[in-house]
Amino acid sequence: MRLTSVLLFLALAGVAVAQPTVGGIVNGASFVPGQSIAPGSLFSIFGSQLAAAPAGADTIPLSTSLGGVTVKFVSGSTTVDAPLLFLQSNQINAVVPWNLVPGEATVTVTNGSVASATASVKVGEFSPAVFAIGTMAAVQNVDGSLAQPAGSISGRTTHPAAIGDVVIIYATGLGPVATTPAEGDTPGGTVNTLHKPFVAIGGISAEIQFSGLSPQFVGVYQLNVVVPNVTPGDTVPVQLSLGGITSPKLTMAVSQ
């Protein structure tokens, strides 16, 4: 019995907790390398040993600690932990703290008691991107369906939007807002962005009826726009531009 205990002790003593490694920090919708991330937006960290097990947030406001993991930003004299949405060994989805100012910041992931080496990331006022399923934009019709070809997304109701319809585009990185919510919280009401992006559908400017925070999701913005008189099709391009940054091209379905 004593020998068994000694062997167990030696085995445990020889086990080292692997250090988390940050391989990339990107916009949580576009995943474009090198693009800045913006306060109040969703971002993703890719790497290894970032978490011991998968975990997802189940409360709002989001916590800054999830599954024993924290993500710390340091920018100048500001040090703040990010609200966490989801994590697994090779990815963390979180929200950029609102009080970070544009410029260079460092990020450290701590998994349990072990911290990663610091990684640098650019923080910009804007980082516009539309959420997507593959190359299809997260554009919602007023009936709750997605404005994509019928039957194109398993488990979801989809049908094209019609010219003149109002649709909701879900995005992130649209910058400062009129009333800043508490960290990790939903806005609790209608909150407009201070700047409206340029929205192009089929290469044509779309009228924006609302640009602000989604009332349902943390780190998510929504744009209520009118579908312009574009050439109908299943792969009509959708893009946003704001602050000199243009989002990656995605598509939606539009009928006559």
mmCIF file of C-alpha atoms in Angstrom, residues 46-224:
data_model
loop_
_atom_site.group_PDB
_atom_site.id
_atom_site.type_symbol
_atom_site.label_atom_id
_atom_site.label_comp_id
_atom_site.label_asym_id
_atom_site.label_seq_id
_atom_site.Cartn_x
_atom_site.Cartn_y
_atom_site.Cartn_z
ATOM 1 C CA PHE A 46 -7.109 31.031 -30.950
ATOM 2 C CA GLY A 47 -4.286 28.991 -29.477
ATOM 3 C CA SER A 48 -3.659 25.892 -27.400
ATOM 4 C CA GLN A 49 -4.218 24.831 -23.785
ATOM 5 C CA LEU A 50 -6.523 27.826 -23.367
ATOM 6 C CA ALA A 51 -9.002 25.892 -21.219
ATOM 7 C CA ALA A 52 -9.158 22.581 -19.400
ATOM 8 C CA ALA A 53 -12.633 21.793 -20.750
ATOM 9 C CA PRO A 54 -15.301 23.429 -22.926
ATOM 10 C CA ALA A 55 -17.549 25.884 -21.085
ATOM 11 C CA GLY A 56 -20.215 28.386 -22.053
ATOM 12 C CA ALA A 57 -21.664 31.348 -20.210
ATOM 13 C CA ASP A 58 -25.114 30.767 -18.737
ATOM 14 C CA THR A 59 -25.726 34.122 -17.047
ATOM 15 C CA ILE A 60 -26.026 37.756 -18.078
ATOM 16 C CA PRO A 61 -24.059 39.894 -17.300
ATOM 17 C CA LEU A 62 -21.246 37.680 -18.539
ATOM 18 C CA SER A 63 -18.634 36.740 -15.960
ATOM 19 C CA THR A 64 -14.941 37.575 -16.370
ATOM 20 C CA SER A 65 -14.067 34.084 -15.111
ATOM 21 C CA LEU A 66 -15.323 30.918 -16.786
ATOM 22 C CA GLY A 67 -14.092 27.377 -16.154
ATOM 23 C CA GLY A 68 -11.097 28.745 -14.267
ATOM 24 C CA VAL A 69 -10.076 30.915 -17.236
ATOM 25 C CA THR A 70 -9.602 34.699 -17.342
ATOM 26 C CA VAL A 71 -8.530 37.038 -20.156
ATOM 27 C CA LYS A 72 -6.749 40.226 -19.116
ATOM 28 C CA PHE A 73 -6.225 43.331 -21.241
ATOM 29 C CA VAL A 74 -3.560 45.909 -20.432
ATOM 30 C CA SER A 75 -3.623 49.184 -22.362
ATOM 31 C CA GLY A 76 -1.576 52.045 -20.958
ATOM 32 C CA SER A 77 -2.698 52.490 -17.358
ATOM 33 C CA THR A 78 -5.882 50.461 -17.911
ATOM 34 C CA THR A 79 -6.028 46.825 -16.785
ATOM 35 C CA VAL A 80 -9.332 45.021 -17.198
ATOM 36 C CA ASP A 81 -10.637 41.459 -17.589
ATOM 37 C CA ALA A 82 -12.824 40.596 -20.573
ATOM 38 C CA PRO A 83 -16.363 39.174 -20.169
ATOM 39 C CA LEU A 84 -16.258 35.561 -21.392
ATOM 40 C CA LEU A 85 -18.845 33.903 -23.625
ATOM 41 C CA PHE A 86 -17.382 30.518 -24.591
ATOM 42 C CA LEU A 87 -14.124 28.629 -24.294
ATOM 43 C CA GLN A 88 -12.453 25.385 -25.258
ATOM 44 C CA SER A 89 -8.873 24.236 -25.495
ATOM 45 C CA ASN A 90 -8.119 26.028 -28.773
ATOM 46 C CA GLN A 91 -10.573 28.964 -28.759
ATOM 47 C CA ILE A 92 -12.043 31.624 -26.491
ATOM 48 C CA ASN A 93 -14.954 33.889 -27.470
ATOM 49 C CA ALA A 94 -15.216 37.038 -25.378
ATOM 50 C CA VAL A 95 -16.178 40.725 -25.387
ATOM 51 C CA VAL A 96 -13.686 43.578 -25.706
ATOM 52 C CA PRO A 97 -14.078 45.786 -22.597
ATOM 53 C CA TRP A 98 -15.784 49.088 -23.341
ATOM 54 C CA ASN A 99 -13.201 51.225 -21.534
ATOM 55 C CA LEU A 100 -10.215 50.261 -23.689
ATOM 56 C CA VAL A 101 -8.967 53.168 -25.773
ATOM 57 C CA PRO A 102 -7.707 52.779 -29.360
ATOM 58 C CA GLY A 103 -4.068 51.810 -29.565
ATOM 59 C CA GLU A 104 -1.893 48.830 -28.742
ATOM 60 C CA ALA A 105 -2.953 46.458 -25.964
ATOM 61 C CA THR A 106 -1.596 43.237 -24.521
ATOM 62 C CA VAL A 107 -3.670 40.172 -23.702
ATOM 63 C CA THR A 108 -2.906 37.417 -21.205
ATOM 64 C CA VAL A 109 -4.938 34.210 -20.821
ATOM 65 C CA THR A 110 -4.792 32.518 -17.425
ATOM 66 C CA ASN A 111 -5.949 28.895 -17.280
ATOM 67 C CA GLY A 112 -6.195 27.855 -13.658
ATOM 68 C CA SER A 113 -3.009 29.201 -12.099
ATOM 69 C CA VAL A 114 -0.945 29.211 -15.302
ATOM 70 C CA ALA A 115 -0.694 32.356 -17.436
ATOM 71 C CA SER A 116 0.168 32.594 -21.119
ATOM 72 C CA ALA A 117 2.845 34.833 -22.504
ATOM 73 C CA THR A 118 1.408 38.233 -23.355
ATOM 74 C CA ALA A 119 0.157 38.769 -26.905
ATOM 75 C CA SER A 120 -0.297 42.103 -28.650
ATOM 76 C CA VAL A 121 -3.438 43.272 -30.395
ATOM 77 C CA LYS A 122 -4.543 46.519 -32.018
ATOM 78 C CA VAL A 123 -7.627 48.151 -30.524
ATOM 79 C CA GLY A 124 -9.471 50.453 -32.911
ATOM 80 C CA GLU A 125 -12.583 52.570 -32.587
ATOM 81 C CA PHE A 126 -14.263 50.430 -35.264
ATOM 82 C CA SER A 127 -13.942 46.859 -36.502
ATOM 83 C CA PRO A 128 -17.043 46.260 -38.653
ATOM 84 C CA ALA A 129 -17.980 42.697 -39.556
ATOM 85 C CA VAL A 130 -21.202 40.787 -40.221
ATOM 86 C CA PHE A 131 -21.797 37.453 -38.528
ATOM 87 C CA ALA A 132 -22.003 34.568 -40.955
ATOM 88 C CA ILE A 133 -22.814 30.929 -41.546
ATOM 89 C CA GLY A 134 -20.072 29.988 -43.975
ATOM 90 C CA THR A 135 -20.266 32.686 -46.648
ATOM 91 C CA MET A 136 -23.917 33.509 -45.883
ATOM 92 C CA ALA A 137 -24.595 36.672 -43.887
ATOM 93 C CA ALA A 138 -26.644 36.639 -40.684
ATOM 94 C CA VAL A 139 -29.519 38.651 -42.163
ATOM 95 C CA GLN A 140 -32.955 38.126 -40.637
ATOM 96 C CA ASN A 141 -36.335 38.686 -42.206
ATOM 97 C CA VAL A 142 -39.060 40.342 -40.122
ATOM 98 C CA ASP A 143 -40.764 36.949 -39.666
ATOM 99 C CA GLY A 144 -37.666 35.602 -37.904
ATOM 100 C CA SER A 145 -36.406 33.506 -40.823
ATOM 101 C CA LEU A 146 -32.989 34.057 -42.384
ATOM 102 C CA ALA A 147 -32.748 35.852 -45.727
ATOM 103 C CA GLN A 148 -31.054 32.963 -47.500
ATOM 104 C CA PRO A 149 -32.134 30.469 -50.164
ATOM 105 C CA ALA A 150 -34.946 28.175 -49.029
ATOM 106 C CA GLY A 151 -33.586 25.052 -47.355
ATOM 107 C CA SER A 152 -29.994 26.296 -47.404
ATOM 108 C CA ILE A 153 -29.360 26.055 -43.635
ATOM 109 C CA SER A 154 -30.184 22.850 -41.788
ATOM 110 C CA GLY A 155 -32.533 23.361 -38.865
ATOM 111 C CA ARG A 156 -33.405 26.970 -39.757
ATOM 112 C CA THR A 157 -36.264 28.487 -41.717
ATOM 113 C CA THR A 158 -34.900 30.416 -44.674
ATOM 114 C CA HIS A 159 -36.341 32.348 -47.586
ATOM 115 C CA PRO A 160 -35.169 35.302 -49.687
ATOM 116 C CA ALA A 161 -35.942 38.853 -48.652
ATOM 117 C CA ALA A 162 -37.928 40.912 -51.133
ATOM 118 C CA ILE A 163 -36.821 44.239 -52.555
ATOM 119 C CA GLY A 164 -38.196 46.945 -50.231
ATOM 120 C CA ASP A 165 -38.307 44.652 -47.182
ATOM 121 C CA VAL A 166 -36.727 45.715 -43.901
ATOM 122 C CA VAL A 167 -34.158 43.160 -42.758
ATOM 123 C CA ILE A 168 -31.932 42.923 -39.675
ATOM 124 C CA ILE A 169 -28.186 42.508 -40.179
ATOM 125 C CA TYR A 170 -26.304 41.192 -37.146
ATOM 126 C CA ALA A 171 -22.788 42.569 -36.821
ATOM 127 C CA THR A 172 -20.069 43.517 -34.387
ATOM 128 C CA GLY A 173 -17.434 46.231 -34.118
ATOM 129 C CA LEU A 174 -19.629 49.238 -34.949
ATOM 130 C CA GLY A 175 -18.013 51.443 -32.333
ATOM 131 C CA PRO A 176 -19.176 53.677 -29.496
ATOM 132 C CA VAL A 177 -22.821 53.981 -28.540
ATOM 133 C CA ALA A 178 -25.019 56.685 -27.009
ATOM 134 C CA THR A 179 -25.326 54.873 -23.677
ATOM 135 C CA THR A 180 -22.606 52.390 -22.788
ATOM 136 C CA PRO A 181 -23.941 49.264 -21.039
ATOM 137 C CA ALA A 182 -22.254 47.719 -18.027
ATOM 138 C CA GLU A 183 -19.425 45.353 -18.942
ATOM 139 C CA GLY A 184 -20.757 42.016 -20.147
ATOM 140 C CA ASP A 185 -24.383 43.157 -20.081
ATOM 141 C CA THR A 186 -27.101 43.706 -22.674
ATOM 142 C CA PRO A 187 -28.178 47.327 -23.237
ATOM 143 C CA GLY A 188 -31.534 47.034 -21.469
ATOM 144 C CA GLY A 189 -33.245 49.225 -24.057
ATOM 145 C CA THR A 190 -32.747 50.933 -27.403
ATOM 146 C CA VAL A 191 -29.137 52.108 -27.744
ATOM 147 C CA ASN A 192 -27.949 53.772 -30.947
ATOM 148 C CA THR A 193 -24.436 53.835 -32.351
ATOM 149 C CA LEU A 194 -22.773 57.247 -32.496
ATOM 150 C CA HIS A 195 -21.762 56.575 -36.117
ATOM 151 C CA LYS A 196 -23.729 54.778 -38.827
ATOM 152 C CA PRO A 197 -21.836 52.475 -41.177
ATOM 153 C CA PHE A 198 -22.290 52.450 -44.925
ATOM 154 C CA VAL A 199 -24.320 49.351 -45.831
ATOM 155 C CA ALA A 200 -24.136 47.980 -49.354
ATOM 156 C CA ILE A 201 -26.446 45.237 -50.614
ATOM 157 C CA GLY A 202 -25.726 44.146 -54.166
ATOM 158 C CA GLY A 203 -23.333 47.075 -54.397
ATOM 159 C CA ILE A 204 -26.153 49.570 -53.754
ATOM 160 C CA SER A 205 -26.452 51.744 -50.646
ATOM 161 C CA ALA A 206 -29.161 50.479 -48.294
ATOM 162 C CA GLU A 207 -31.281 52.834 -46.198
ATOM 163 C CA ILE A 208 -30.517 52.366 -42.488
ATOM 164 C CA GLN A 209 -33.522 52.693 -40.202
ATOM 165 C CA PHE A 210 -31.666 51.702 -37.019
ATOM 166 C CA SER A 211 -28.016 51.227 -36.092
ATOM 167 C CA GLY A 212 -27.381 50.146 -32.533
ATOM 168 C CA LEU A 213 -26.845 47.380 -30.016
ATOM 169 C CA SER A 214 -28.889 44.208 -30.184
ATOM 170 C CA PRO A 215 -31.162 44.112 -27.114
ATOM 171 C CA GLN A 216 -30.704 40.339 -26.847
ATOM 172 C CA PHE A 217 -26.979 39.625 -27.202
ATOM 173 C CA VAL A 218 -23.819 40.955 -25.576
ATOM 174 C CA GLY A 219 -21.260 42.334 -28.027
ATOM 175 C CA VAL A 220 -23.683 42.194 -30.962
ATOM 176 C CA TYR A 221 -24.973 45.144 -32.980
ATOM 177 C CA GLN A 222 -27.925 45.168 -35.328
ATOM 178 C CA LEU A 223 -28.745 47.190 -38.408
ATOM 179 C CA ASN A 224 -32.326 47.500 -39.598
#
